Short mmCIF file of N, CA and C in Angstrom, two decimals:
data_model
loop_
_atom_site.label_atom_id
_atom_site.label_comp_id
_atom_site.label_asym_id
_atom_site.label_seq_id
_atom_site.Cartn_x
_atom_site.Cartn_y
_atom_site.Cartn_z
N UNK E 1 -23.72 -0.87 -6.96
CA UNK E 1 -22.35 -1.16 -6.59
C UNK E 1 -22.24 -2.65 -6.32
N UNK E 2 -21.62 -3.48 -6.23
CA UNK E 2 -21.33 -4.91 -6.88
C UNK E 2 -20.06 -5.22 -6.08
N UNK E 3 -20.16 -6.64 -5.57
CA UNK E 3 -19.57 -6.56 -4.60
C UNK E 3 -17.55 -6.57 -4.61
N UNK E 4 -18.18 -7.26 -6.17
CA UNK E 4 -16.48 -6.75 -6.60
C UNK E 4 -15.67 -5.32 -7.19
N UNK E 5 -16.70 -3.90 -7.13
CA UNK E 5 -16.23 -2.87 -6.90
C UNK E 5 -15.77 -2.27 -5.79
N UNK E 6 -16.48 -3.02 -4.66
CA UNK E 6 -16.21 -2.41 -3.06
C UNK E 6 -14.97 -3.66 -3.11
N UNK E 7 -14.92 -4.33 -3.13
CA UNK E 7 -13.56 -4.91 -3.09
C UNK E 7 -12.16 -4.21 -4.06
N UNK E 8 -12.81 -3.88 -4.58
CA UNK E 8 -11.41 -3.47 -5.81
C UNK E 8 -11.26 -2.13 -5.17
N UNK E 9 -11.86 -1.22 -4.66
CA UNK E 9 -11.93 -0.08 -3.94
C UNK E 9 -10.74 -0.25 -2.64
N UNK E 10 -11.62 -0.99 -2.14
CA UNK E 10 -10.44 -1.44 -0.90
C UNK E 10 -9.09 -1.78 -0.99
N UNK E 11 -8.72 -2.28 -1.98
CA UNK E 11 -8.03 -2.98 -2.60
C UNK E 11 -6.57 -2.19 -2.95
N UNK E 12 -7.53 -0.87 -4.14
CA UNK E 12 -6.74 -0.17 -4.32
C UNK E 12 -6.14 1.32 -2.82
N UNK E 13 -7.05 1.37 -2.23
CA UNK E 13 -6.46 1.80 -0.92
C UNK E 13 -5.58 0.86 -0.15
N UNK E 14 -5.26 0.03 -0.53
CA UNK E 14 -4.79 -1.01 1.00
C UNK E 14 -2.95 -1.03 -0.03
N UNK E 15 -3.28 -0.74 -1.37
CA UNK E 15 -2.13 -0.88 -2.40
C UNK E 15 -1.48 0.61 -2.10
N UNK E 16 -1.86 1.40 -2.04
CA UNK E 16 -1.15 3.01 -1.53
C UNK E 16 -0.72 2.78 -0.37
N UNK E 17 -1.14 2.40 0.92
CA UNK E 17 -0.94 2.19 1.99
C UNK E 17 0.30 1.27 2.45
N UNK E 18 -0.16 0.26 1.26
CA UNK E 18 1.13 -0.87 1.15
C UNK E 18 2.51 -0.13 0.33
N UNK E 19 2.43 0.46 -0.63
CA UNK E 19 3.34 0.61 -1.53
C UNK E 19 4.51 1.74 -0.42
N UNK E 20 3.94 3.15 0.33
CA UNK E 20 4.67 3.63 1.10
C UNK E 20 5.37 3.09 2.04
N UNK E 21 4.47 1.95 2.72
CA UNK E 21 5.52 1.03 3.79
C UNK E 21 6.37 0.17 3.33
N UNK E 22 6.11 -0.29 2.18
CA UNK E 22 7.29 -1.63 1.75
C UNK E 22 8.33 -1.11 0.94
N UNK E 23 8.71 -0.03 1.09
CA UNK E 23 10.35 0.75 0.33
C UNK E 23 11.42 0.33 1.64
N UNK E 24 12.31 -0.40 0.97
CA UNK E 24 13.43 -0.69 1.30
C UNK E 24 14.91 -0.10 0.93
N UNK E 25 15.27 0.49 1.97
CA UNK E 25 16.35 1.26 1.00
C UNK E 25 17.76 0.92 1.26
N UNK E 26 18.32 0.25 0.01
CA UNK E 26 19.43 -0.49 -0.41
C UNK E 26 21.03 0.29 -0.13
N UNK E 27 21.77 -0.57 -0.50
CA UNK E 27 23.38 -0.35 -0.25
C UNK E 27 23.26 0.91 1.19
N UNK E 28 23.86 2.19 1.10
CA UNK E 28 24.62 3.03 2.44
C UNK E 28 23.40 3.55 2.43
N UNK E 29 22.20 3.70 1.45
CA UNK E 29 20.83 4.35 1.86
C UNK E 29 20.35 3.81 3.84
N UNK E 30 20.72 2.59 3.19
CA UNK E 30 19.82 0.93 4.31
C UNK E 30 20.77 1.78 5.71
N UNK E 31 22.13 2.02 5.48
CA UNK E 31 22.88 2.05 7.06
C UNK E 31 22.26 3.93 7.01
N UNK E 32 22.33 4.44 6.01
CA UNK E 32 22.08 6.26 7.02
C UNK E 32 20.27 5.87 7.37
N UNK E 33 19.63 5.45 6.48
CA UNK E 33 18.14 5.14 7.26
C UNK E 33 18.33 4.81 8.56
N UNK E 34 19.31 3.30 8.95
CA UNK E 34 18.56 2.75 10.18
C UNK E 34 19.78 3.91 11.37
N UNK E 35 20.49 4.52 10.73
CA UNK E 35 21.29 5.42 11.82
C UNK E 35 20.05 6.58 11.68
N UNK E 36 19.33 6.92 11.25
CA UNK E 36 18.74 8.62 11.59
C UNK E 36 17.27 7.99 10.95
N UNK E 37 16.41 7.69 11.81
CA UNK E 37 15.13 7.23 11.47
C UNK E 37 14.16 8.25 10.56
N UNK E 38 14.69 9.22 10.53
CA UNK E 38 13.80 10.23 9.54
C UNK E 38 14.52 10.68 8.41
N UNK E 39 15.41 9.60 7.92
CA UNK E 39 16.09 9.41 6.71
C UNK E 39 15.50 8.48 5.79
N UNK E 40 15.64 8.77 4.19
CA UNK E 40 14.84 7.88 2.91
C UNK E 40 13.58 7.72 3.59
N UNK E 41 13.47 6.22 3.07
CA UNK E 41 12.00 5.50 3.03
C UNK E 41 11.47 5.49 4.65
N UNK E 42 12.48 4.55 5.30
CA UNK E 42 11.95 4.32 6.70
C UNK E 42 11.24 5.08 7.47
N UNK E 43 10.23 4.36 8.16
CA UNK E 43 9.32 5.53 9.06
C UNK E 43 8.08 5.40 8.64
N UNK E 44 7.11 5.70 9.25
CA UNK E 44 5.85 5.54 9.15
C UNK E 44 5.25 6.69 8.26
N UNK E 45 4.17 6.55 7.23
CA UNK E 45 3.87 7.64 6.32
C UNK E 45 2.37 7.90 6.15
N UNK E 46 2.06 8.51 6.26
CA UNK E 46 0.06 9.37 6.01
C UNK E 46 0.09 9.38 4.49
N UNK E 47 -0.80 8.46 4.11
CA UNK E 47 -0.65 8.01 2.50
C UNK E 47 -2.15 8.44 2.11
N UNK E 48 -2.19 9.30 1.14
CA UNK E 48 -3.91 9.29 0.94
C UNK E 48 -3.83 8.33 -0.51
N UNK E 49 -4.54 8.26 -1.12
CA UNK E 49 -4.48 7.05 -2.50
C UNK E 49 -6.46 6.85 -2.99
N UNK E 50 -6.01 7.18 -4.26
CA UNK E 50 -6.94 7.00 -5.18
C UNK E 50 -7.17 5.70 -6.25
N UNK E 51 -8.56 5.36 -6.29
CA UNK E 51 -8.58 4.56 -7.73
C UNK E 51 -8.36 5.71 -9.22
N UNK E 52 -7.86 4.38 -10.47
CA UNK E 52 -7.61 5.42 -11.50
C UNK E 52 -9.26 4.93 -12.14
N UNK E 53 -9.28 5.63 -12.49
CA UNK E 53 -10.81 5.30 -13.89
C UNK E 53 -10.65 3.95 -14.60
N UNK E 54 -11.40 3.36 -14.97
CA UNK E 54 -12.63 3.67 -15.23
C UNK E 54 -14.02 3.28 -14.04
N UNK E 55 -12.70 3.00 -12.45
CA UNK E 55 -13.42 3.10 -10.92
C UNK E 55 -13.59 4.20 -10.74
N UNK E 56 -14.69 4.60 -9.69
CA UNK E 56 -15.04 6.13 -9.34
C UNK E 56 -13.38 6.24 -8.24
N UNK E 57 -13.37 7.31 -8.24
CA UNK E 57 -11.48 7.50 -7.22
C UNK E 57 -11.90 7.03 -6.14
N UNK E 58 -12.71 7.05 -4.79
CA UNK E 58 -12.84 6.43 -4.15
C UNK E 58 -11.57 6.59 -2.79
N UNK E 59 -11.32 8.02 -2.91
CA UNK E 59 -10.21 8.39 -1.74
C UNK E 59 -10.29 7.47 -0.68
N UNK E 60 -9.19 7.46 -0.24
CA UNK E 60 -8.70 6.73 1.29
C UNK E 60 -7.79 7.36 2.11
N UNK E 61 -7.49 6.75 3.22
CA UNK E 61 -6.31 7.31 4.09
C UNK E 61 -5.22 6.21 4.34
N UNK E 62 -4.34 5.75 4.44
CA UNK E 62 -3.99 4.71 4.83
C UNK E 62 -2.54 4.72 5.44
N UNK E 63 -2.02 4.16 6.72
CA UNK E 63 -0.77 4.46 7.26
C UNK E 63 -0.03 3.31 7.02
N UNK E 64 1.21 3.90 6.59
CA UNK E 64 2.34 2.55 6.05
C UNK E 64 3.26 3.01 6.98
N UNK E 65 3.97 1.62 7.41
CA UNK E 65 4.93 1.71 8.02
C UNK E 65 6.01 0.89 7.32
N UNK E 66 7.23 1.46 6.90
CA UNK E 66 8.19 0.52 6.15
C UNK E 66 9.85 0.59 7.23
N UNK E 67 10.21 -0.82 7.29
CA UNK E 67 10.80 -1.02 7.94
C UNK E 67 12.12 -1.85 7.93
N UNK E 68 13.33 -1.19 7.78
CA UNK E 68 14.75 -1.61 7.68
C UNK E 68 14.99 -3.42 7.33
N UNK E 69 15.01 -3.86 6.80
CA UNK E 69 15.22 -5.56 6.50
C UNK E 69 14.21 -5.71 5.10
N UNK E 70 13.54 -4.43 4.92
CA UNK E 70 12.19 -4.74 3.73
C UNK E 70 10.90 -4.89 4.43
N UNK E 71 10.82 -4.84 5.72
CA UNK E 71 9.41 -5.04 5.72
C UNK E 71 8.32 -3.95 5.98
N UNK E 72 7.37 -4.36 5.09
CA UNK E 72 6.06 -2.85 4.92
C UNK E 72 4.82 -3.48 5.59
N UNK E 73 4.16 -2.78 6.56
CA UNK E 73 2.56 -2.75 6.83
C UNK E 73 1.91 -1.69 6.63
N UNK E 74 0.51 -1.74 6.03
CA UNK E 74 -0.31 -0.73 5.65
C UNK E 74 -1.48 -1.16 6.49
N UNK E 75 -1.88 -0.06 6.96
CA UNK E 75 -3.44 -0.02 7.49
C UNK E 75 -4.20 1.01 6.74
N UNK E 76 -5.56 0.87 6.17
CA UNK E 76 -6.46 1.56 5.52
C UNK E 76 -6.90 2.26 6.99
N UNK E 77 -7.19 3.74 7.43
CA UNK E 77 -7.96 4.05 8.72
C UNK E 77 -9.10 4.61 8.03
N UNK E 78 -9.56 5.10 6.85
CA UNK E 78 -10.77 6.00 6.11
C UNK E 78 -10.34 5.38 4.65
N UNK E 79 -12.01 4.43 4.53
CA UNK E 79 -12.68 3.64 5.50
C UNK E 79 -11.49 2.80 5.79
N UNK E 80 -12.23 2.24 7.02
CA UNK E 80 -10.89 1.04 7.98
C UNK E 80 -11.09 0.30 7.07
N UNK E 81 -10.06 -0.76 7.25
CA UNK E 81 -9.91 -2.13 6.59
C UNK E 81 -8.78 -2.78 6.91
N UNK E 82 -8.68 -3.90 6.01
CA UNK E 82 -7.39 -4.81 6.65
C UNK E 82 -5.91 -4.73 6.84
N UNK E 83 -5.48 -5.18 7.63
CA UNK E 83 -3.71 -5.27 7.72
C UNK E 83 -3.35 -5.65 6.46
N UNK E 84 -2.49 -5.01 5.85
CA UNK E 84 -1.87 -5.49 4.62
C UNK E 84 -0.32 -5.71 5.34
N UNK E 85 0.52 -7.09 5.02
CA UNK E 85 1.84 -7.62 5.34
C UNK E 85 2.96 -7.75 4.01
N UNK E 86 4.26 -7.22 3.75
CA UNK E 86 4.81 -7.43 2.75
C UNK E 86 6.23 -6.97 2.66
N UNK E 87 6.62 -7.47 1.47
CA UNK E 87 8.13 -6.46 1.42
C UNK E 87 8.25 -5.59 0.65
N UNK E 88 9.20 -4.90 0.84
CA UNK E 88 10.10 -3.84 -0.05
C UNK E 88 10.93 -3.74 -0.48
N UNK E 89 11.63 -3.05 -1.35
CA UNK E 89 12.87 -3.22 -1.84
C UNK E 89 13.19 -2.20 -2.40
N UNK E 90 14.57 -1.21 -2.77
CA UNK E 90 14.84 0.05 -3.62
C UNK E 90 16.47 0.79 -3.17
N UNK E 91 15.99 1.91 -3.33
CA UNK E 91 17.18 2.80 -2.96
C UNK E 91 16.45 3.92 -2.50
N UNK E 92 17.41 5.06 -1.96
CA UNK E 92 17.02 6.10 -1.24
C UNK E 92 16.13 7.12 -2.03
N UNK E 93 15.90 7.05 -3.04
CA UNK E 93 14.55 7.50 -3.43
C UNK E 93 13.43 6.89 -4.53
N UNK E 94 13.72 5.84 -4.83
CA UNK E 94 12.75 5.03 -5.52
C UNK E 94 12.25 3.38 -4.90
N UNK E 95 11.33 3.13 -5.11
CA UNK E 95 10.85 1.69 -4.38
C UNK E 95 10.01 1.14 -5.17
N UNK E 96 10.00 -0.47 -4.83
CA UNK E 96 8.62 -1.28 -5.07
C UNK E 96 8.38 -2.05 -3.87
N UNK E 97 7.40 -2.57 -3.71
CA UNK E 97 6.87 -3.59 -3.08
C UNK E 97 5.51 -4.13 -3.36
N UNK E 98 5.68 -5.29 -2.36
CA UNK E 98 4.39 -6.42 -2.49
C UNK E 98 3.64 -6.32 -0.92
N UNK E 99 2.97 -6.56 -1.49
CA UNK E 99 1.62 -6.00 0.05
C UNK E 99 0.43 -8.00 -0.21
N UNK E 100 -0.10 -8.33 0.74
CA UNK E 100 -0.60 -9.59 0.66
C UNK E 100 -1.70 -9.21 1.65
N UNK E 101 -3.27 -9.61 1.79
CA UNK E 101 -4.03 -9.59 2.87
C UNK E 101 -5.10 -10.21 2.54
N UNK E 102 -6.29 -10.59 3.38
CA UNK E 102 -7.51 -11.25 3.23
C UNK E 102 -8.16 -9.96 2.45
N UNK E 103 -9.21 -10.44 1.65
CA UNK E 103 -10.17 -9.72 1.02
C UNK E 103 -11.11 -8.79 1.42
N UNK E 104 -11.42 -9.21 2.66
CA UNK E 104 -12.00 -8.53 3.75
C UNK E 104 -11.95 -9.63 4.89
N UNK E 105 -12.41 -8.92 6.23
CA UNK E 105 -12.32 -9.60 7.42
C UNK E 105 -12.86 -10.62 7.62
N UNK E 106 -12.48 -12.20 7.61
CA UNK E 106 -13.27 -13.45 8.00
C UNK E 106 -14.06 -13.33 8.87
N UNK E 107 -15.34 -14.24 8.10
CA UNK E 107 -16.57 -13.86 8.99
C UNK E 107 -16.98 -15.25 9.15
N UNK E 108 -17.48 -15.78 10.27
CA UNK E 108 -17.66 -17.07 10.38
C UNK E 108 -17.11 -18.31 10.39
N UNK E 109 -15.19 -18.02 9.95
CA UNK E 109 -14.34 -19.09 9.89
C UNK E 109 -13.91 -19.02 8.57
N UNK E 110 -14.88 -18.67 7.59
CA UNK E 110 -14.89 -18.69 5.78
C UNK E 110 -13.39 -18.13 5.69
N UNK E 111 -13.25 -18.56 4.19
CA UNK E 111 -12.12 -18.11 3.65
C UNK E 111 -12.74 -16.93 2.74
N UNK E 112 -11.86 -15.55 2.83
CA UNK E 112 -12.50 -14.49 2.02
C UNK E 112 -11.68 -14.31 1.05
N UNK E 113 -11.33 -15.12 0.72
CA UNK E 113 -10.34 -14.68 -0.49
C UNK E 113 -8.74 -13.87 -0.08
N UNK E 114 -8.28 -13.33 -1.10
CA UNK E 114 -7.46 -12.55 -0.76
C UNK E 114 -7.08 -11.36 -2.06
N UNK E 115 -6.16 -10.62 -1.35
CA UNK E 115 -5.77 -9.52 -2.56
C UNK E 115 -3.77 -9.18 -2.07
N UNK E 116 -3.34 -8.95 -3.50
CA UNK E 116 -2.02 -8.70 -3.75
C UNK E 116 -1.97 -7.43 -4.26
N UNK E 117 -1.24 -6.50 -3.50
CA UNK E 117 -1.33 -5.03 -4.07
C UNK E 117 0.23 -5.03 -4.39
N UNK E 118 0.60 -4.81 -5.71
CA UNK E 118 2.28 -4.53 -6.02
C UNK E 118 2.35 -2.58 -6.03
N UNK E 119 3.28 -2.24 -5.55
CA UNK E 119 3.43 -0.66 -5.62
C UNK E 119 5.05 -0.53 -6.53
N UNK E 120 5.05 0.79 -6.97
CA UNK E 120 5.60 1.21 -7.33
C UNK E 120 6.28 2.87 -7.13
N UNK E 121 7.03 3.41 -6.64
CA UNK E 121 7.06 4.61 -6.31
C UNK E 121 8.46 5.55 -5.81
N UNK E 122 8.04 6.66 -5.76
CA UNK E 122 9.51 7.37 -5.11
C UNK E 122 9.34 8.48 -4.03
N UNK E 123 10.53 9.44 -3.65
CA UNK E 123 10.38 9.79 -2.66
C UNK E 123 10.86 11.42 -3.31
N UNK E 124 10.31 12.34 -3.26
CA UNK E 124 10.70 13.80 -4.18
C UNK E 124 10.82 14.77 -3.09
N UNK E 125 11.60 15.52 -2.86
CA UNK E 125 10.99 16.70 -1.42
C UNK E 125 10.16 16.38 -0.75
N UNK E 126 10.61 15.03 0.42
CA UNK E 126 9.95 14.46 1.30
C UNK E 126 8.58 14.21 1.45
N UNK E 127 8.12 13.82 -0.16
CA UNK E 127 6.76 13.74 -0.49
C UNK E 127 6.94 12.32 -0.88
N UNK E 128 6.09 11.33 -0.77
CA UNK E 128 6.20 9.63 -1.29
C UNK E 128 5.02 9.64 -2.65
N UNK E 129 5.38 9.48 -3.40
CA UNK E 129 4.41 9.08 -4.60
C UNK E 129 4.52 8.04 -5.54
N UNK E 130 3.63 7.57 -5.92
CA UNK E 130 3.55 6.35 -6.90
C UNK E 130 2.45 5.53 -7.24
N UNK E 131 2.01 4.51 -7.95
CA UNK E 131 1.31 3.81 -8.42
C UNK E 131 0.90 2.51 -7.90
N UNK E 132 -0.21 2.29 -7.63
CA UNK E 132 -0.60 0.65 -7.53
C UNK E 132 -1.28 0.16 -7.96
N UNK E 133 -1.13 -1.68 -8.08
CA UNK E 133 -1.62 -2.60 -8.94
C UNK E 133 -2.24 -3.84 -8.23
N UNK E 134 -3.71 -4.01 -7.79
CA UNK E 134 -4.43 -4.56 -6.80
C UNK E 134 -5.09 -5.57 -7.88
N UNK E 135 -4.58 -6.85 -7.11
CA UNK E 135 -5.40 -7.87 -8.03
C UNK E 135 -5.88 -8.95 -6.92
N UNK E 136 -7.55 -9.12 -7.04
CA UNK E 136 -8.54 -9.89 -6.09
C UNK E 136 -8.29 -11.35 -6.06
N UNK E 137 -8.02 -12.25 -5.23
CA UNK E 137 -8.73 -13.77 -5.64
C UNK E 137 -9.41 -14.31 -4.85
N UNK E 138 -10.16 -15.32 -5.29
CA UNK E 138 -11.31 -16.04 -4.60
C UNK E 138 -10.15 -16.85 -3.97
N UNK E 139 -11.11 -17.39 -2.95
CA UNK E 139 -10.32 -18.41 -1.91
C UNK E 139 -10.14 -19.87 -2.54
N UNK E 140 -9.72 -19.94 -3.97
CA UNK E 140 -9.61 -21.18 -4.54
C UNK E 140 -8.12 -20.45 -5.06
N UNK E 141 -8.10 -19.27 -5.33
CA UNK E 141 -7.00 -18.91 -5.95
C UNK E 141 -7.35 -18.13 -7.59
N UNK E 142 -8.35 -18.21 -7.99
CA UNK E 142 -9.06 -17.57 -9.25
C UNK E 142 -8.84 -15.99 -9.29
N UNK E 143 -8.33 -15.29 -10.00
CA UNK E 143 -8.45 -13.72 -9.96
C UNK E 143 -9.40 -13.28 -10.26
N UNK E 144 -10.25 -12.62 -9.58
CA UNK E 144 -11.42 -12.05 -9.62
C UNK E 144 -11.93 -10.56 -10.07
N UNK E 145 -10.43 -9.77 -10.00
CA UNK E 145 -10.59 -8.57 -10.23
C UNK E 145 -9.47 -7.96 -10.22
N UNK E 146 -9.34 -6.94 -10.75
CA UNK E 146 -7.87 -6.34 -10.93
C UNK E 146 -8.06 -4.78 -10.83
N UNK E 147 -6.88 -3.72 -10.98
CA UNK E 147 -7.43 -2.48 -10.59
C UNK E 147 -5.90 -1.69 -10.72
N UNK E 148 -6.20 -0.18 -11.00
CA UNK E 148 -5.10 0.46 -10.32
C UNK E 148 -5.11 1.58 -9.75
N UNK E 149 -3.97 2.57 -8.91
CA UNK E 149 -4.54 3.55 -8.41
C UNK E 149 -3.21 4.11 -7.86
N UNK E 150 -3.55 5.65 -7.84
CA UNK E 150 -2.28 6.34 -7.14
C UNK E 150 -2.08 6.76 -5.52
N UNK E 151 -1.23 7.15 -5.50
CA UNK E 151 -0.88 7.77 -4.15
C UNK E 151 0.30 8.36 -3.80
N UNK E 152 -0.27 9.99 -2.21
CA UNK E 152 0.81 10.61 -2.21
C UNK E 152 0.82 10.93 -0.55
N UNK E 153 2.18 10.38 0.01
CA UNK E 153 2.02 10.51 1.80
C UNK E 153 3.02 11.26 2.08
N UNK E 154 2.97 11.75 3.09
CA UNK E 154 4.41 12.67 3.72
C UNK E 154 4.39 12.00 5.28
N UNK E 155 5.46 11.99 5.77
CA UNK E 155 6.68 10.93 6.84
C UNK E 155 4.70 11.58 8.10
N UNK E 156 5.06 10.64 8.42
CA UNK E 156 4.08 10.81 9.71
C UNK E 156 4.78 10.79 11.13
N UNK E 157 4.85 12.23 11.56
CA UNK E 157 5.81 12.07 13.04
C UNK E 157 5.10 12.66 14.32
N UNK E 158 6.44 11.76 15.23
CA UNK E 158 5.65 11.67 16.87
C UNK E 158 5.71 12.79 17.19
#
């Protein structure tokens, strides 16, 4: 395993995680979301997400939270990994977004690079599903690796 498969792994988990939180939902979607929090996109979501082939799948868990103005955070919890920060954008049942984070956790001050996960996805009988597109760079800015992978979360409640 090579250190740019465990990165592209991560990668593509942190892109499922990202893609559920960064749906933004547009025109009267945006006002019944922020009036009834367990309406469309908004709300926090239990995202599981796979790599596609020709990576081994490489399951994850990851919690997105997407939030009224466009903004999405994803946390990988299995295995942990980094804060992913980004936006969203859509309507009351389809979305994209952009997810941005370090490569892995700075160690020593170093720059670890970073990764851009773009999602793509929708929302079907309160199920979230869709596609992501995780691309690596070195801390000069070089793309190092690229990847894609799916995912499917349902609303995560208190």
């Amino acid at each position: 395993m090579t250190a740019s498969s465990i990165d592209r792994r991560h990668l593509v988990r942190t892109a499922a995680g990202v893609a559920v939180g960064g749906v933004l939902v547009a025109g009267s979607g945006v006002a019944a979301a922020s009036a009834d929090e367990h309406a469309g996109l908004i709300g926090s979501w239990w995202l599981e997400h796979s790599d596609d082939a020709p990576a081994p799948p490489s399951p994850g868990i990851a919690i997105v939270s997407m939030a009224p103005g466009g903004v999405i955070v994803a946390n990988d919890i299995r295995p942990a990994g980094v804060v992913r920060n980004g936006s969203w954008s859509g309507d009351a049942d389809h979305f994209r977004a952009i997810l941005w984070a370090p490569l892995a956790p700075p160690t020593g001050g170093a720059d670890p690079g970073s990764t851009r996960v773009q999602i793509q996805g929708r929302l079907s009988g309160g199920v979230m599903v869709g596609t992501a597109a995780i691309t690596g760079y070195s801390p000069d800015g070089t793309q190092i690796f690229s990847g894609t992978g799916t995912f499917r979360g349902t609303r995560l409640r208190a």
